[in-house]
PDB file of C-alpha atoms in Angstrom:
ATOM      1  CA  UNK A   1       0.000   0.000   0.000  1.00 38.00           C
ATOM      2  CA  UNK A   2       1.329   3.417  -0.960  1.00 48.00           C
ATOM      3  CA  UNK A   3       1.181   5.597   2.159  1.00 52.00           C
ATOM      4  CA  UNK A   4      -1.032   8.684   2.079  1.00 79.00           C
ATOM      5  CA  UNK A   5       0.260  11.853   3.721  1.00 84.00           C
ATOM      6  CA  UNK A   6      -1.873  14.439   5.468  1.00 84.00           C
ATOM      7  CA  UNK A   7      -1.618  17.650   7.437  1.00 87.00           C
ATOM      8  CA  UNK A   8      -3.575  17.455  10.672  1.00 86.00           C
ATOM      9  CA  UNK A   9      -4.513  20.626  12.564  1.00 84.00           C
ATOM     10  CA  UNK A  10      -3.719  20.286  16.267  1.00 83.00           C
ATOM     11  CA  UNK A  11      -5.678  22.055  18.995  1.00 77.00           C
ATOM     12  CA  UNK A  12      -4.128  24.682  21.184  1.00 65.00           C
ATOM     13  CA  UNK A  13      -3.441  23.500  24.745  1.00 56.00           C
ATOM     14  CA  UNK A  14      -6.728  23.138  26.616  1.00 54.00           C
ATOM     15  CA  UNK A  15      -8.880  23.437  23.469  1.00 57.00           C
ATOM     16  CA  UNK A  16     -10.840  20.940  21.392  1.00 54.00           C
ATOM     17  CA  UNK A  17      -9.728  20.267  17.821  1.00 49.00           C
ATOM     18  CA  UNK A  18     -11.603  22.564  15.439  1.00 48.00           C
ATOM     19  CA  UNK A  19     -13.770  20.180  13.440  1.00 51.00           C
ATOM     20  CA  UNK A  20     -13.918  22.597  10.467  1.00 47.00           C
ATOM     21  CA  UNK A  21     -10.319  21.612   9.655  1.00 48.00           C
ATOM     22  CA  UNK A  22     -10.071  17.820   9.146  1.00 65.00           C
ATOM     23  CA  UNK A  23      -6.960  16.170   7.814  1.00 81.00           C
ATOM     24  CA  UNK A  24      -5.902  17.655   4.486  1.00 87.00           C
ATOM     25  CA  UNK A  25      -4.150  15.301   2.027  1.00 88.00           C
ATOM     26  CA  UNK A  26      -0.773  16.231   0.566  1.00 88.00           C
ATOM     27  CA  UNK A  27       0.376  15.671  -3.008  1.00 88.00           C
ATOM     28  CA  UNK A  28       2.689  17.025  -5.676  1.00 88.00           C
ATOM     29  CA  UNK A  29       0.390  20.004  -6.135  1.00 90.00           C
ATOM     30  CA  UNK A  30       1.257  22.555  -3.392  1.00 91.00           C
ATOM     31  CA  UNK A  31      -1.178  23.008  -0.516  1.00 92.00           C
ATOM     32  CA  UNK A  32      -1.367  26.728   0.302  1.00 94.00           C
ATOM     33  CA  UNK A  33      -1.928  27.845   3.900  1.00 93.00           C
ATOM     34  CA  UNK A  34      -2.805  31.299   5.233  1.00 93.00           C
ATOM     35  CA  UNK A  35      -5.471  33.725   6.432  1.00 93.00           C
ATOM     36  CA  UNK A  36      -6.595  34.602   2.930  1.00 92.00           C
ATOM     37  CA  UNK A  37      -9.754  32.863   1.681  1.00 91.00           C
ATOM     38  CA  UNK A  38      -7.998  31.731  -1.510  1.00 92.00           C
ATOM     39  CA  UNK A  39      -5.810  29.293   0.481  1.00 92.00           C
ATOM     40  CA  UNK A  40      -6.695  25.580   0.521  1.00 89.00           C
ATOM     41  CA  UNK A  41      -6.195  25.588   4.307  1.00 90.00           C
ATOM     42  CA  UNK A  42      -7.437  28.789   5.944  1.00 89.00           C
ATOM     43  CA  UNK A  43      -6.208  29.613   9.445  1.00 88.00           C
ATOM     44  CA  UNK A  44      -7.887  32.572  11.145  1.00 85.00           C
ATOM     45  CA  UNK A  45      -5.251  33.256  13.803  1.00 87.00           C
ATOM     46  CA  UNK A  46      -4.181  36.918  13.631  1.00 89.00           C
ATOM     47  CA  UNK A  47      -0.451  36.050  13.639  1.00 91.00           C
ATOM     48  CA  UNK A  48      -0.871  34.027  10.433  1.00 93.00           C
ATOM     49  CA  UNK A  49       0.006  35.922   7.251  1.00 94.00           C
ATOM     50  CA  UNK A  50      -2.473  36.232   4.373  1.00 94.00           C
ATOM     51  CA  UNK A  51      -0.303  33.926   2.258  1.00 93.00           C
ATOM     52  CA  UNK A  52       1.784  32.194   4.927  1.00 95.00           C
ATOM     53  CA  UNK A  53       3.194  28.857   3.668  1.00 93.00           C
ATOM     54  CA  UNK A  54       2.813  25.997   1.230  1.00 93.00           C
ATOM     55  CA  UNK A  55       3.457  22.248   1.552  1.00 92.00           C
ATOM     56  CA  UNK A  56       3.936  19.689  -1.212  1.00 89.00           C
ATOM     57  CA  UNK A  57       5.562  16.340  -2.079  1.00 86.00           C
ATOM     58  CA  UNK A  58       8.597  16.357  -4.366  1.00 81.00           C
ATOM     59  CA  UNK A  59      10.362  13.121  -5.385  1.00 73.00           C
ATOM     60  CA  UNK A  60       8.870  11.354  -2.380  1.00 74.00           C
ATOM     61  CA  UNK A  61      10.008  14.024   0.111  1.00 78.00           C
ATOM     62  CA  UNK A  62       7.704  16.456   1.907  1.00 86.00           C
ATOM     63  CA  UNK A  63       8.658  20.092   1.431  1.00 87.00           C
ATOM     64  CA  UNK A  64       7.353  23.129   3.261  1.00 90.00           C
ATOM     65  CA  UNK A  65       8.031  26.726   2.239  1.00 90.00           C
ATOM     66  CA  UNK A  66       7.541  29.897   4.250  1.00 90.00           C
ATOM     67  CA  UNK A  67       6.238  32.537   1.828  1.00 89.00           C
ATOM     68  CA  UNK A  68       7.750  35.525   3.577  1.00 88.00           C
ATOM     69  CA  UNK A  69       5.406  35.454   6.570  1.00 91.00           C
ATOM     70  CA  UNK A  70       5.697  38.034   9.349  1.00 89.00           C
ATOM     71  CA  UNK A  71       5.784  35.615  12.293  1.00 89.00           C
ATOM     72  CA  UNK A  72       7.520  32.671  10.644  1.00 89.00           C
ATOM     73  CA  UNK A  73       7.098  28.949  10.064  1.00 90.00           C
ATOM     74  CA  UNK A  74       8.788  26.393  12.315  1.00 87.00           C
ATOM     75  CA  UNK A  75       9.591  22.679  11.931  1.00 86.00           C
ATOM     76  CA  UNK A  76       9.468  21.384  15.495  1.00 82.00           C
ATOM     77  CA  UNK A  77      11.688  23.964  17.245  1.00 75.00           C
ATOM     78  CA  UNK A  78      13.706  25.144  14.229  1.00 77.00           C
ATOM     79  CA  UNK A  79      12.665  28.223  12.277  1.00 81.00           C
ATOM     80  CA  UNK A  80      12.380  27.668   8.545  1.00 82.00           C
ATOM     81  CA  UNK A  81      14.246  29.910   6.088  1.00 79.00           C
ATOM     82  CA  UNK A  82      12.809  29.634   2.590  1.00 77.00           C
ATOM     83  CA  UNK A  83      11.811  25.992   2.179  1.00 80.00           C
ATOM     84  CA  UNK A  84      12.924  22.779   3.839  1.00 81.00           C
ATOM     85  CA  UNK A  85      12.181  19.098   4.323  1.00 82.00           C
ATOM     86  CA  UNK A  86       9.730  17.744   6.884  1.00 84.00           C
ATOM     87  CA  UNK A  87       9.048  14.139   7.926  1.00 81.00           C
ATOM     88  CA  UNK A  88       5.922  12.307   9.043  1.00 82.00           C
ATOM     89  CA  UNK A  89       5.385  12.867  12.754  1.00 82.00           C
ATOM     90  CA  UNK A  90       6.960  16.316  12.841  1.00 86.00           C
ATOM     91  CA  UNK A  91       5.052  19.433  13.859  1.00 88.00           C
ATOM     92  CA  UNK A  92       4.730  22.589  11.756  1.00 91.00           C
ATOM     93  CA  UNK A  93       4.072  25.769  13.739  1.00 89.00           C
ATOM     94  CA  UNK A  94       2.760  28.781  11.877  1.00 91.00           C
ATOM     95  CA  UNK A  95       2.550  32.146  13.565  1.00 86.00           C
ATOM     96  CA  UNK A  96       2.475  31.962  17.339  1.00 85.00           C
ATOM     97  CA  UNK A  97      -0.100  29.246  18.040  1.00 84.00           C
ATOM     98  CA  UNK A  98      -1.233  27.294  14.965  1.00 88.00           C
ATOM     99  CA  UNK A  99       0.226  23.765  14.820  1.00 88.00           C
ATOM    100  CA  UNK A 100      -0.005  21.158  12.066  1.00 90.00           C
ATOM    101  CA  UNK A 101       1.230  17.581  12.321  1.00 88.00           C
ATOM    102  CA  UNK A 102       2.406  15.619   9.282  1.00 86.00           C
ATOM    103  CA  UNK A 103       0.572  12.289   9.363  1.00 85.00           C
ATOM    104  CA  UNK A 104       1.202   9.161   7.280  1.00 80.00           C
ATOM    105  CA  UNK A 105      -1.007   6.076   6.886  1.00 72.00           C
ATOM    106  CA  UNK A 106       2.171   3.975   6.880  1.00 60.00           C
ATOM    107  CA  UNK A 107       3.855   3.080  10.186  1.00 54.00           C
ATOM    108  CA  UNK A 108       6.393   5.710  11.154  1.00 48.00           C
ATOM    109  CA  UNK A 109       9.874   4.217  11.548  1.00 49.00           C
ATOM    110  CA  UNK A 110      12.081   6.576  13.547  1.00 48.00           C
ATOM    111  CA  UNK A 111      14.989   7.757  11.425  1.00 48.00           C
ATOM    112  CA  UNK A 112      17.756   9.807  12.933  1.00 54.00           C
ATOM    113  CA  UNK A 113      18.286  12.929  10.866  1.00 55.00           C
ATOM    114  CA  UNK A 114      21.816  13.340   9.487  1.00 60.00           C
ATOM    115  CA  UNK A 115      23.927  15.694  11.593  1.00 78.00           C
ATOM    116  CA  UNK A 116      26.180  18.003   9.595  1.00 84.00           C
ATOM    117  CA  UNK A 117      28.248  21.110  10.107  1.00 86.00           C
ATOM    118  CA  UNK A 118      29.099  23.773   7.555  1.00 88.00           C
ATOM    119  CA  UNK A 119      32.778  24.763   7.538  1.00 84.00           C
ATOM    120  CA  UNK A 120      34.102  28.063   6.150  1.00 83.00           C
ATOM    121  CA  UNK A 121      37.432  27.048   4.645  1.00 78.00           C
ATOM    122  CA  UNK A 122      39.018  30.518   4.643  1.00 70.00           C
ATOM    123  CA  UNK A 123      38.646  30.879   8.400  1.00 69.00           C
ATOM    124  CA  UNK A 124      38.202  27.320   9.670  1.00 69.00           C
ATOM    125  CA  UNK A 125      34.999  28.357  11.475  1.00 73.00           C
ATOM    126  CA  UNK A 126      32.118  25.880  11.433  1.00 78.00           C
ATOM    127  CA  UNK A 127      28.478  25.833  12.508  1.00 83.00           C
ATOM    128  CA  UNK A 128      25.997  22.986  12.958  1.00 84.00           C
ATOM    129  CA  UNK A 129      23.316  22.671  10.267  1.00 84.00           C
ATOM    130  CA  UNK A 130      19.876  22.352  11.927  1.00 78.00           C
ATOM    131  CA  UNK A 131      17.502  19.645  10.753  1.00 73.00           C
ATOM    132  CA  UNK A 132      15.298  22.229   9.017  1.00 71.00           C
ATOM    133  CA  UNK A 133      17.856  24.546   7.393  1.00 79.00           C
ATOM    134  CA  UNK A 134      20.721  26.955   8.004  1.00 85.00           C
ATOM    135  CA  UNK A 135      20.708  30.505   6.675  1.00 86.00           C
ATOM    136  CA  UNK A 136      24.051  32.030   5.602  1.00 88.00           C
ATOM    137  CA  UNK A 137      24.331  35.705   4.674  1.00 84.00           C
ATOM    138  CA  UNK A 138      24.187  39.204   6.109  1.00 80.00           C
ATOM    139  CA  UNK A 139      20.451  39.698   6.693  1.00 74.00           C
ATOM    140  CA  UNK A 140      18.796  39.810  10.127  1.00 72.00           C
ATOM    141  CA  UNK A 141      17.533  36.235   9.686  1.00 73.00           C
ATOM    142  CA  UNK A 142      21.015  34.777   9.093  1.00 79.00           C
ATOM    143  CA  UNK A 143      22.108  31.931  11.377  1.00 80.00           C
ATOM    144  CA  UNK A 144      25.690  32.445  10.160  1.00 82.00           C
ATOM    145  CA  UNK A 145      26.459  36.111   9.481  1.00 80.00           C
ATOM    146  CA  UNK A 146      28.930  36.218   6.608  1.00 82.00           C
ATOM    147  CA  UNK A 147      29.321  38.664   3.668  1.00 79.00           C
ATOM    148  CA  UNK A 148      29.175  36.948   0.283  1.00 81.00           C
ATOM    149  CA  UNK A 149      30.422  38.865  -2.759  1.00 74.00           C
ATOM    150  CA  UNK A 150      27.574  39.266  -5.230  1.00 73.00           C
ATOM    151  CA  UNK A 151      25.269  36.888  -3.319  1.00 77.00           C
ATOM    152  CA  UNK A 152      22.807  38.046  -0.685  1.00 80.00           C
ATOM    153  CA  UNK A 153      22.699  34.684   1.056  1.00 86.00           C
ATOM    154  CA  UNK A 154      21.804  31.023   0.773  1.00 89.00           C
ATOM    155  CA  UNK A 155      20.050  28.250   2.693  1.00 87.00           C
ATOM    156  CA  UNK A 156      21.621  24.882   3.549  1.00 88.00           C
ATOM    157  CA  UNK A 157      19.359  21.854   4.054  1.00 83.00           C
ATOM    158  CA  UNK A 158      20.734  18.511   5.271  1.00 83.00           C
ATOM    159  CA  UNK A 159      20.480  15.402   3.102  1.00 78.00           C
ATOM    160  CA  UNK A 160      21.601  11.855   3.830  1.00 72.00           C
ATOM    161  CA  UNK A 161      24.886  12.253   1.915  1.00 74.00           C
ATOM    162  CA  UNK A 162      25.500  15.992   2.115  1.00 80.00           C
ATOM    163  CA  UNK A 163      23.273  19.019   1.687  1.00 84.00           C
ATOM    164  CA  UNK A 164      21.167  21.027  -0.711  1.00 82.00           C
ATOM    165  CA  UNK A 165      21.893  24.707  -1.253  1.00 83.00           C
ATOM    166  CA  UNK A 166      19.355  27.286  -2.375  1.00 80.00           C
ATOM    167  CA  UNK A 167      20.664  30.683  -3.445  1.00 81.00           C
ATOM    168  CA  UNK A 168      18.560  33.839  -3.252  1.00 75.00           C
ATOM    169  CA  UNK A 169      17.904  33.689  -6.999  1.00 70.00           C
ATOM    170  CA  UNK A 170      16.177  30.311  -6.481  1.00 69.00           C
ATOM    171  CA  UNK A 171      19.004  28.227  -7.968  1.00 77.00           C
ATOM    172  CA  UNK A 172      19.533  24.909  -6.172  1.00 79.00           C
ATOM    173  CA  UNK A 173      22.716  22.868  -5.898  1.00 82.00           C
ATOM    174  CA  UNK A 174      23.507  19.514  -4.319  1.00 83.00           C
ATOM    175  CA  UNK A 175      26.824  19.226  -2.503  1.00 84.00           C
ATOM    176  CA  UNK A 176      28.493  16.032  -1.285  1.00 83.00           C
ATOM    177  CA  UNK A 177      29.970  15.637   2.168  1.00 82.00           C
ATOM    178  CA  UNK A 178      33.673  16.439   2.307  1.00 79.00           C
ATOM    179  CA  UNK A 179      33.825  18.215  -1.075  1.00 79.00           C
ATOM    180  CA  UNK A 180      34.653  21.935  -1.112  1.00 78.00           C
ATOM    181  CA  UNK A 181      32.217  24.288  -2.893  1.00 82.00           C
ATOM    182  CA  UNK A 182      32.125  28.021  -3.589  1.00 82.00           C
ATOM    183  CA  UNK A 183      29.406  30.625  -3.041  1.00 84.00           C
ATOM    184  CA  UNK A 184      30.142  34.301  -3.623  1.00 77.00           C
ATOM    185  CA  UNK A 185      33.924  33.760  -3.655  1.00 72.00           C
ATOM    186  CA  UNK A 186      33.733  32.052  -0.242  1.00 79.00           C
ATOM    187  CA  UNK A 187      34.664  28.393   0.097  1.00 80.00           C
ATOM    188  CA  UNK A 188      32.713  25.941   2.226  1.00 85.00           C
ATOM    189  CA  UNK A 189      32.436  22.258   3.004  1.00 84.00           C
ATOM    190  CA  UNK A 190      29.814  19.992   4.611  1.00 86.00           C
ATOM    191  CA  UNK A 191      31.192  17.578   7.231  1.00 83.00           C
ATOM    192  CA  UNK A 192      29.643  15.175   9.765  1.00 82.00           C
ATOM    193  CA  UNK A 193      28.898  17.054  12.984  1.00 77.00           C
ATOM    194  CA  UNK A 194      30.284  14.243  15.142  1.00 69.00           C
ATOM    195  CA  UNK A 195      32.189  12.238  12.576  1.00 55.00           C
ATOM    196  CA  UNK A 196      35.875  11.380  12.286  1.00 46.00           C
ATOM    197  CA  UNK A 197      38.380  14.195  12.506  1.00 44.00           C
ATOM    198  CA  UNK A 198      39.799  13.384   9.067  1.00 41.00           C
ATOM    199  CA  UNK A 199      37.029  13.683   6.424  1.00 44.00           C
ATOM    200  CA  UNK A 200      37.179  11.710   3.213  1.00 44.00           C
ATOM    201  CA  UNK A 201      37.118  13.225  -0.262  1.00 43.00           C
ATOM    202  CA  UNK A 202      36.127  10.580  -2.773  1.00 41.00           C
ATOM    203  CA  UNK A 203      37.960   7.377  -1.815  1.00 38.00           C
ATOM    204  CA  UNK A 204      40.894   8.971  -0.015  1.00 42.00           C
ATOM    205  CA  UNK A 205      41.556  11.250   2.932  1.00 47.00           C
ATOM    206  CA  UNK A 206      43.190  14.628   2.772  1.00 50.00           C
ATOM    207  CA  UNK A 207      45.941  13.487   5.103  1.00 47.00           C
ATOM    208  CA  UNK A 208      46.811  10.567   2.844  1.00 52.00           C
ATOM    209  CA  UNK A 209      46.867  12.818  -0.202  1.00 69.00           C
ATOM    210  CA  UNK A 210      48.945  15.854   0.777  1.00 83.00           C
ATOM    211  CA  UNK A 211      52.656  16.047   1.606  1.00 87.00           C
ATOM    212  CA  UNK A 212      54.372  18.997   3.248  1.00 89.00           C
ATOM    213  CA  UNK A 213      58.130  19.646   2.925  1.00 89.00           C
ATOM    214  CA  UNK A 214      59.655  22.289   5.217  1.00 87.00           C
ATOM    215  CA  UNK A 215      63.176  23.598   5.553  1.00 86.00           C
ATOM    216  CA  UNK A 216      65.127  26.493   7.076  1.00 75.00           C
ATOM    217  CA  UNK A 217      67.628  26.465   4.206  1.00 67.00           C
ATOM    218  CA  UNK A 218      65.574  27.966   1.409  1.00 55.00           C
ATOM    219  CA  UNK A 219      66.862  30.860  -0.752  1.00 58.00           C
ATOM    220  CA  UNK A 220      65.103  33.407   1.491  1.00 59.00           C
ATOM    221  CA  UNK A 221      64.923  31.470   4.756  1.00 66.00           C
ATOM    222  CA  UNK A 222      61.908  29.284   5.470  1.00 79.00           C
ATOM    223  CA  UNK A 223      60.968  27.053   2.558  1.00 85.00           C
ATOM    224  CA  UNK A 224      57.582  25.321   2.512  1.00 88.00           C
ATOM    225  CA  UNK A 225      56.310  23.164  -0.364  1.00 90.00           C
ATOM    226  CA  UNK A 226      52.893  21.461  -0.403  1.00 91.00           C
ATOM    227  CA  UNK A 227      52.236  18.535  -2.736  1.00 89.00           C
ATOM    228  CA  UNK A 228      49.209  16.545  -3.829  1.00 85.00           C
ATOM    229  CA  UNK A 229      50.782  13.601  -5.719  1.00 82.00           C
ATOM    230  CA  UNK A 230      47.404  12.153  -6.681  1.00 74.00           C
ATOM    231  CA  UNK A 231      46.620  15.252  -8.758  1.00 76.00           C
ATOM    232  CA  UNK A 232      50.159  16.296  -9.607  1.00 83.00           C
ATOM    233  CA  UNK A 233      49.885  19.587  -7.712  1.00 85.00           C
ATOM    234  CA  UNK A 234      52.869  21.336  -6.143  1.00 91.00           C
ATOM    235  CA  UNK A 235      52.855  24.750  -4.487  1.00 91.00           C
ATOM    236  CA  UNK A 236      55.658  26.694  -2.826  1.00 90.00           C
ATOM    237  CA  UNK A 237      54.453  29.138  -0.148  1.00 88.00           C
ATOM    238  CA  UNK A 238      56.694  32.121  -0.851  1.00 84.00           C
ATOM    239  CA  UNK A 239      55.316  34.790   1.499  1.00 86.00           C
ATOM    240  CA  UNK A 240      57.614  34.651   4.541  1.00 87.00           C
ATOM    241  CA  UNK A 241      54.978  35.017   7.293  1.00 89.00           C
ATOM    242  CA  UNK A 242      52.739  32.369   5.734  1.00 90.00           C
ATOM    243  CA  UNK A 243      55.691  30.018   5.329  1.00 89.00           C
ATOM    244  CA  UNK A 244      56.647  30.568   8.993  1.00 89.00           C
ATOM    245  CA  UNK A 245      53.144  29.513  10.084  1.00 90.00           C
ATOM    246  CA  UNK A 246      53.382  26.198   8.239  1.00 91.00           C
ATOM    247  CA  UNK A 247      56.977  25.652   9.344  1.00 90.00           C
ATOM    248  CA  UNK A 248      56.140  26.222  13.042  1.00 90.00           C
ATOM    249  CA  UNK A 249      53.126  23.917  12.880  1.00 91.00           C
ATOM    250  CA  UNK A 250      55.110  21.227  11.053  1.00 89.00           C
ATOM    251  CA  UNK A 251      57.868  21.342  13.676  1.00 89.00           C
ATOM    252  CA  UNK A 252      55.343  21.030  16.523  1.00 90.00           C
ATOM    253  CA  UNK A 253      53.657  18.081  14.808  1.00 89.00           C
ATOM    254  CA  UNK A 254      56.958  16.256  14.248  1.00 90.00           C
ATOM    255  CA  UNK A 255      58.086  16.912  17.836  1.00 90.00           C
ATOM    256  CA  UNK A 256      54.811  15.558  19.259  1.00 88.00           C
ATOM    257  CA  UNK A 257      55.051  12.447  17.109  1.00 86.00           C
ATOM    258  CA  UNK A 258      58.614  11.854  18.236  1.00 88.00           C
ATOM    259  CA  UNK A 259      57.477  12.224  21.867  1.00 88.00           C
ATOM    260  CA  UNK A 260      54.607   9.752  21.214  1.00 86.00           C
ATOM    261  CA  UNK A 261      51.944  12.280  22.166  1.00 83.00           C
ATOM    262  CA  UNK A 262      48.448  10.776  21.600  1.00 82.00           C
ATOM    263  CA  UNK A 263      47.312  11.430  18.054  1.00 77.00           C
ATOM    264  CA  UNK A 264      44.312  13.550  19.083  1.00 74.00           C
ATOM    265  CA  UNK A 265      46.691  15.962  20.852  1.00 82.00           C
ATOM    266  CA  UNK A 266      49.492  16.044  18.299  1.00 85.00           C
ATOM    267  CA  UNK A 267      50.509  19.264  16.610  1.00 87.00           C
ATOM    268  CA  UNK A 268      48.376  21.797  18.474  1.00 88.00           C
ATOM    269  CA  UNK A 269      49.948  25.242  18.828  1.00 88.00           C
ATOM    270  CA  UNK A 270      48.176  28.028  20.719  1.00 87.00           C
ATOM    271  CA  UNK A 271      47.377  31.200  18.778  1.00 86.00           C
ATOM    272  CA  UNK A 272      49.607  33.259  21.057  1.00 86.00           C
ATOM    273  CA  UNK A 273      52.594  30.952  20.613  1.00 87.00           C
ATOM    274  CA  UNK A 274      52.088  30.877  16.860  1.00 87.00           C
ATOM    275  CA  UNK A 275      51.923  34.684  16.719  1.00 86.00           C
ATOM    276  CA  UNK A 276      55.203  34.920  18.642  1.00 86.00           C
ATOM    277  CA  UNK A 277      56.760  32.491  16.169  1.00 84.00           C
ATOM    278  CA  UNK A 278      55.720  34.757  13.299  1.00 83.00           C
ATOM    279  CA  UNK A 279      56.331  38.256  14.724  1.00 84.00           C
ATOM    280  CA  UNK A 280      58.529  37.658  17.773  1.00 84.00           C
ATOM    281  CA  UNK A 281      58.108  40.026  20.712  1.00 81.00           C
ATOM    282  CA  UNK A 282      56.173  42.448  18.537  1.00 82.00           C
ATOM    283  CA  UNK A 283      53.236  40.015  18.705  1.00 76.00           C
ATOM    284  CA  UNK A 284      52.485  41.146  22.266  1.00 77.00           C
ATOM    285  CA  UNK A 285      51.767  44.680  21.041  1.00 77.00           C
ATOM    286  CA  UNK A 286      49.836  43.674  17.928  1.00 78.00           C
ATOM    287  CA  UNK A 287      46.120  43.285  17.387  1.00 77.00           C
ATOM    288  CA  UNK A 288      45.096  39.674  18.042  1.00 71.00           C
ATOM    289  CA  UNK A 289      43.184  39.753  14.752  1.00 78.00           C
ATOM    290  CA  UNK A 290      46.449  40.006  12.786  1.00 84.00           C
ATOM    291  CA  UNK A 291      46.895  36.249  13.070  1.00 85.00           C
ATOM    292  CA  UNK A 292      43.366  35.666  11.813  1.00 82.00           C
ATOM    293  CA  UNK A 293      44.064  37.861   8.790  1.00 84.00           C
ATOM    294  CA  UNK A 294      47.292  36.000   8.055  1.00 87.00           C
ATOM    295  CA  UNK A 295      45.591  32.608   8.321  1.00 85.00           C
ATOM    296  CA  UNK A 296      42.782  33.826   6.083  1.00 83.00           C
ATOM    297  CA  UNK A 297      45.296  34.871   3.424  1.00 86.00           C
ATOM    298  CA  UNK A 298      47.145  31.569   3.690  1.00 88.00           C
ATOM    299  CA  UNK A 299      43.960  29.538   3.282  1.00 84.00           C
ATOM    300  CA  UNK A 300      42.869  31.674   0.319  1.00 83.00           C
ATOM    301  CA  UNK A 301      46.279  31.217  -1.337  1.00 87.00           C
ATOM    302  CA  UNK A 302      45.985  27.443  -0.995  1.00 85.00           C
ATOM    303  CA  UNK A 303      42.430  27.440  -2.353  1.00 81.00           C
ATOM    304  CA  UNK A 304      43.418  29.507  -5.370  1.00 82.00           C
ATOM    305  CA  UNK A 305      46.040  26.949  -6.422  1.00 84.00           C
ATOM    306  CA  UNK A 306      43.730  23.961  -5.966  1.00 80.00           C
ATOM    307  CA  UNK A 307      44.386  22.715  -2.413  1.00 82.00           C
ATOM    308  CA  UNK A 308      41.769  22.195   0.268  1.00 78.00           C
ATOM    309  CA  UNK A 309      43.063  24.176   3.279  1.00 79.00           C
ATOM    310  CA  UNK A 310      41.082  22.186   5.829  1.00 74.00           C
ATOM    311  CA  UNK A 311      44.282  20.352   6.804  1.00 80.00           C
ATOM    312  CA  UNK A 312      44.870  23.560   8.802  1.00 82.00           C
ATOM    313  CA  UNK A 313      42.567  22.687  11.682  1.00 77.00           C
ATOM    314  CA  UNK A 314      41.610  25.322  14.238  1.00 75.00           C
ATOM    315  CA  UNK A 315      39.843  24.835  17.577  1.00 71.00           C
ATOM    316  CA  UNK A 316      39.623  26.790  20.813  1.00 69.00           C
ATOM    317  CA  UNK A 317      42.285  29.374  19.911  1.00 78.00           C
ATOM    318  CA  UNK A 318      44.778  26.758  18.753  1.00 83.00           C
ATOM    319  CA  UNK A 319      45.748  25.420  15.327  1.00 86.00           C
ATOM    320  CA  UNK A 320      47.504  22.373  13.938  1.00 86.00           C
ATOM    321  CA  UNK A 321      48.376  20.599  10.685  1.00 86.00           C
ATOM    322  CA  UNK A 322      46.246  17.516  10.006  1.00 79.00           C
ATOM    323  CA  UNK A 323      48.662  15.617   7.763  1.00 81.00           C
ATOM    324  CA  UNK A 324      50.351  12.209   7.701  1.00 77.00           C
ATOM    325  CA  UNK A 325      53.274  13.084   5.411  1.00 84.00           C
ATOM    326  CA  UNK A 326      55.446  15.871   6.823  1.00 86.00           C
ATOM    327  CA  UNK A 327      59.137  16.073   5.926  1.00 86.00           C
ATOM    328  CA  UNK A 328      61.775  18.381   7.439  1.00 85.00           C
ATOM    329  CA  UNK A 329      65.183  18.888   5.867  1.00 78.00           C
TER     330      UNK A 329
END
């Protein structure tokens, strides 16, 4: 039996279910909801917008879209930005009080929603993607406030193997977990929220792919060369301060390995110590953001020549190299 899906209006606490609103079936044709009489499901609550939301089935998935309502649409406890996916058993809240439950005639088998985080590769910052959606941009409704050149913002919705993006112009893109993508000259990646520290890209890991060679005997001092043998990429980091960052992190990683420090603790160097390694005593009188700017430029340099800079891992005001192959000469 093919399951039939409905929207069921729930009563407010302490009230009887309004019998004028029985279960409304869902299909591929959108079901429009709002205060206006032209809607298929009319809700009279004063916090409901005239044209509030629509719900429909697309390729077997249930989608709900907020149509720019004043008081918002929520999937369980997560506010919806644009449109998102909803499952049988979940509650839609429109306005302040109206609640609709998605009901299926088929038995509901609990399925744990995939847990992802969105990582900004230039900065190393990451944020968890809610089950409904995550809004990235500069508007007041943004969950992650971030300027995007030429793009006002975009929504991220979790899928089983990655995420779906929707840009403000309505264009949609599917992105796979672990693969870098670009929006408005910013670079991002979707990773498991609680997955392994080393994400996979295709059939290999970044740490198995990249090799870093560091030396103090280069023509101008520090010499740092990054290689990706699988793709035939080689890049020499020529800017002295950027090369010093990679050299200092490589030395710390090699020292920790030699001392048999547990792998989860290998290579970490505090921001303050790294800044001193780059600028010496002057670091104490410099703006703490100078290191962030330098790291941002280093990550952008690596992205521009084809490398994924996520092997520079940053957490809790410390940074390390996440690589297997590090060579010092």
